């Protein structure tokens, strides 16, 4: 009765896993359903890496099944050689193939990691839309320096237009990611990082901070609106109609810790705001500087 019980238990677990997976749509997964060339390249790189690893994974599972069947307890004809100490073909297979795959996979990933550096412009011949992203507790502020507007917890970009986002933090280390458009990159006080993106399909894409930053971390999210050029211009006009400027006093009030801040538009931004935020850490603001020590070589110093 033991074996039937185990079989029924395994079947129940398999059915349970299938039901759980039924609620997950592969199409809804941002990484598997890219909305831009960066995530498309990342998805292809993921599939290529999995394909390379399958060269060793599939034979392992096949041989495990064959060995269990061949050397089962009821098979008296299987050859048993407990004193076998060395067999060079087996050694070459066991060590050589995995080593070759690791080298192949490493070279493949190394090449594409540099190829898809987030600092690289997507199309150098096209002027990108410049956006400055500032991480706060617990919200994101996006400044459009060429349009003199800013918005909290909403990022609007035109479809088929490269976007260059310069990122910093006015608090502890954060990490910005829009999974449907690209990978994450850190935001650090006193430093600036860069992320180049492009949306080739319209839609509303979720973004957030993925670096734990305190009690309001779970609510530090925003929406990215990828629209046509006409709709983007209309959105920009809407932002410019805001009667609230983002001057120094307004910014200091906004920078205080707060959660679930609604989308807020500002028309008129304090000149050089982004550079001033970086400067107050890089010039040694004792009260707020300790977190800037987390900056690593992936960031570039303020100019």
XYZ file of C-alpha atoms in Angstrom:
303
model
C 0.000 0.000 0.000
C 2.998 2.300 0.375
C 3.713 2.673 -3.342
C 0.109 3.503 -4.362
C -0.034 6.107 -1.580
C 3.137 7.757 -2.849
C 1.825 7.676 -6.401
C -1.449 9.331 -5.389
C 0.423 11.943 -3.380
C 2.712 12.740 -6.318
C -0.281 12.987 -8.638
C -2.025 15.357 -6.248
C 1.074 17.565 -6.031
C 1.385 17.638 -9.818
C -2.265 18.601 -10.239
C -1.928 21.281 -7.582
C 1.094 22.770 -9.312
C -0.763 22.724 -12.634
C -3.723 24.572 -11.098
C -1.436 27.179 -9.574
C 0.336 27.720 -12.878
C -3.020 28.011 -14.630
C -3.465 31.361 -12.922
C -0.194 32.633 -14.358
C -0.136 33.917 -17.894
C 3.175 33.764 -19.703
C 1.926 36.515 -21.992
C 1.480 38.860 -19.003
C 5.066 38.360 -17.883
C 6.904 41.586 -18.844
C 10.210 39.825 -19.482
C 8.595 37.215 -21.736
C 6.389 39.758 -23.519
C 8.804 42.607 -24.332
C 7.543 46.048 -25.271
C 10.857 47.392 -26.489
C 14.154 46.334 -28.080
C 16.008 46.178 -24.749
C 13.665 43.666 -23.142
C 13.484 41.749 -26.428
C 17.271 41.381 -26.389
C 17.186 40.398 -22.712
C 14.505 37.779 -23.373
C 16.461 36.338 -26.303
C 19.603 36.232 -24.175
C 17.659 34.383 -21.464
C 16.357 31.831 -23.965
C 19.825 31.372 -25.480
C 21.368 30.785 -22.048
C 18.656 28.253 -21.199
C 19.203 26.529 -24.546
C 22.931 26.216 -23.877
C 22.299 24.809 -20.404
C 19.805 22.286 -21.778
C 22.734 20.535 -23.492
C 23.735 19.152 -20.116
C 20.415 19.286 -18.257
C 18.422 17.134 -20.687
C 21.014 14.301 -20.833
C 21.208 14.305 -17.024
C 17.476 13.733 -16.659
C 17.399 11.194 -19.463
C 20.316 9.230 -17.992
C 18.813 9.428 -14.493
C 15.615 7.841 -15.801
C 17.533 5.214 -17.797
C 19.769 4.316 -14.855
C 16.806 3.928 -12.519
C 15.106 1.685 -15.051
C 18.257 -0.266 -15.910
C 19.399 -0.866 -12.341
C 16.009 -1.358 -10.715
C 15.803 -4.005 -8.038
C 13.900 -6.486 -10.200
C 16.412 -6.398 -13.075
C 18.814 -9.233 -12.352
C 20.597 -8.982 -15.699
C 22.154 -5.523 -15.110
C 25.918 -5.729 -14.809
C 27.241 -4.771 -11.383
C 30.902 -3.627 -11.157
C 31.510 -2.140 -7.701
C 35.317 -2.224 -8.068
C 35.511 -0.024 -11.173
C 37.991 2.729 -10.264
C 38.650 4.633 -13.487
C 37.108 4.812 -16.924
C 38.463 7.697 -18.985
C 35.540 8.109 -21.435
C 33.238 8.643 -18.478
C 35.667 11.161 -16.946
C 35.843 13.138 -20.187
C 32.056 13.151 -20.459
C 31.421 14.092 -16.825
C 34.015 16.880 -16.623
C 34.693 17.947 -20.195
C 31.163 18.648 -21.411
C 30.097 20.810 -18.427
C 33.406 22.711 -18.576
C 32.922 23.416 -22.289
C 29.366 24.592 -21.680
C 30.456 26.931 -18.874
C 33.129 28.485 -21.107
C 30.669 28.830 -23.996
C 27.996 30.324 -21.752
C 30.482 32.695 -20.124
C 31.776 34.046 -23.430
C 28.231 34.402 -24.754
C 26.991 36.338 -21.715
C 30.137 38.451 -21.485
C 29.740 39.615 -25.073
C 26.044 40.484 -24.765
C 26.444 42.105 -21.342
C 28.691 44.742 -22.872
C 26.581 44.942 -26.007
C 23.477 45.875 -23.999
C 25.148 48.250 -21.556
C 22.325 50.503 -20.229
C 24.576 53.528 -20.682
C 24.751 52.985 -24.452
C 22.431 55.045 -26.617
C 19.905 52.968 -28.506
C 20.250 54.992 -31.688
C 23.061 57.590 -31.654
C 21.637 59.225 -34.780
C 18.373 60.135 -32.987
C 18.211 62.711 -30.208
C 16.674 60.995 -27.154
C 14.075 62.372 -24.798
C 15.955 63.487 -21.685
C 14.436 62.570 -18.323
C 15.872 62.982 -14.829
C 14.656 60.442 -12.258
C 15.028 61.247 -8.558
C 14.336 58.598 -5.923
C 12.744 59.834 -2.710
C 11.114 58.262 0.352
C 8.890 56.632 -1.023
C 8.143 57.945 -4.470
C 9.732 58.795 -7.804
C 10.091 62.289 -9.203
C 10.587 62.595 -12.964
C 11.907 65.870 -14.356
C 11.808 66.794 -18.039
C 14.555 69.457 -18.191
C 13.951 70.325 -21.844
C 10.253 70.979 -21.155
C 10.590 72.530 -17.685
C 8.029 70.199 -16.109
C 8.117 67.496 -13.456
C 5.726 64.791 -12.293
C 5.510 62.470 -9.305
C 4.959 58.724 -9.823
C 4.230 58.930 -13.541
C 6.586 58.703 -16.499
C 5.328 59.538 -19.986
C 7.340 58.665 -23.094
C 6.547 58.687 -26.831
C 6.575 55.372 -28.679
C 9.520 54.663 -31.000
C 11.571 57.462 -29.440
C 14.782 56.717 -27.491
C 14.619 57.814 -23.867
C 17.721 58.630 -21.820
C 17.037 58.582 -18.075
C 19.600 60.065 -15.700
C 19.042 58.692 -12.216
C 20.009 59.744 -8.698
C 18.692 59.404 -5.155
C 17.805 61.984 -2.530
C 17.709 59.289 0.125
C 19.127 55.784 0.594
C 20.069 53.538 -2.319
C 17.143 52.747 -4.625
C 16.855 50.805 -7.869
C 14.678 51.791 -10.810
C 13.146 49.196 -13.092
C 10.441 49.091 -15.764
C 10.328 45.326 -16.479
C 8.497 45.647 -19.787
C 11.127 48.027 -21.173
C 14.463 47.170 -19.571
C 16.479 46.000 -16.611
C 17.105 47.685 -13.283
C 19.785 50.192 -12.417
C 20.690 51.694 -9.072
C 19.953 55.211 -7.843
C 22.525 56.470 -5.320
C 22.952 59.697 -3.393
C 25.741 61.899 -4.701
C 26.023 59.826 -7.878
C 24.213 59.573 -11.193
C 23.491 56.512 -13.270
C 21.944 56.186 -16.704
C 19.346 54.036 -18.374
C 18.498 54.141 -22.073
C 15.118 52.720 -23.072
C 12.717 52.635 -25.981
C 9.092 51.525 -26.181
C 8.035 50.197 -29.572
C 4.477 49.461 -28.468
C 1.963 51.754 -26.748
C 0.709 50.830 -23.316
C 0.885 51.450 -19.608
C 3.843 49.717 -17.986
C 4.508 49.192 -14.314
C 7.710 50.445 -12.720
C 9.066 50.525 -9.193
C 11.989 50.562 -6.796
C 13.379 47.044 -6.254
C 15.975 47.958 -3.597
C 14.522 47.782 -0.078
C 14.467 51.312 1.305
C 12.346 51.310 4.438
C 8.736 51.060 5.545
C 7.228 52.583 2.397
C 9.225 50.427 0.004
C 6.235 48.329 -1.145
C 4.357 51.423 -2.307
C 7.204 53.041 -4.225
C 5.722 52.323 -7.641
C 4.848 54.311 -10.752
C 3.223 53.945 -14.159
C 5.013 54.464 -17.466
C 2.743 55.774 -20.216
C 4.044 54.898 -23.686
C 1.916 56.862 -26.138
C 1.898 58.215 -29.656
C 3.765 61.450 -30.322
C 0.479 63.327 -30.438
C -0.721 61.909 -27.123
C 2.654 62.610 -25.538
C 2.473 66.240 -26.658
C -1.031 66.443 -25.166
C 0.252 64.963 -21.903
C 3.073 67.485 -21.850
C 0.630 70.357 -22.401
C -1.451 69.049 -19.506
C 1.630 69.045 -17.273
C 2.563 72.574 -18.354
C -0.877 73.822 -17.358
C -0.203 72.990 -13.724
C -0.268 76.091 -11.560
C 2.187 74.601 -9.066
C 5.915 75.187 -9.723
C 8.599 72.909 -8.323
C 10.705 75.533 -6.577
C 13.181 74.850 -3.791
C 10.596 75.149 -1.010
C 8.117 72.868 -2.767
C 10.810 70.313 -3.451
C 11.956 70.219 0.189
C 8.381 69.544 1.249
C 7.984 66.838 -1.409
C 11.253 65.148 -0.423
C 9.983 64.383 3.085
C 9.031 60.707 3.623
C 5.531 59.969 2.351
C 3.683 57.005 0.839
C 1.091 56.526 -1.893
C 1.569 60.045 -3.204
C -0.874 60.674 -6.076
C 0.364 61.690 -9.502
C 1.247 65.380 -9.228
C 2.326 67.728 -12.016
C 4.647 70.712 -11.698
C 5.114 73.404 -14.312
C 8.376 75.246 -13.827
C 11.283 73.460 -12.165
C 13.984 74.912 -9.918
C 16.969 75.576 -12.255
C 19.681 72.949 -11.849
C 17.585 70.952 -9.360
C 19.063 67.587 -10.352
C 22.656 68.813 -10.046
C 21.924 70.489 -6.701
C 20.565 67.224 -5.289
C 23.754 65.422 -6.305
C 25.978 68.244 -5.066
C 24.601 68.280 -1.531
C 25.824 64.689 -1.051
C 29.040 64.777 -3.043
C 30.109 67.960 -1.239
C 29.761 66.302 2.162
C 26.341 66.966 3.634
C 26.957 65.238 6.974
C 23.279 64.793 7.853
C 22.388 62.881 4.682
C 25.657 61.547 3.291
C 26.143 58.118 4.967
C 24.062 56.241 2.406
C 26.166 57.623 -0.455
C 28.960 55.295 0.626
C 27.097 52.477 -1.126
C 27.973 53.963 -4.524
C 29.969 51.599 -6.682
C 31.830 51.684 -9.945
C 28.596 51.235 -11.913
C 27.741 54.875 -11.199
C 29.395 57.913 -12.630
C 30.359 60.932 -10.521
C 28.477 64.145 -11.005
C 29.970 66.427 -13.562
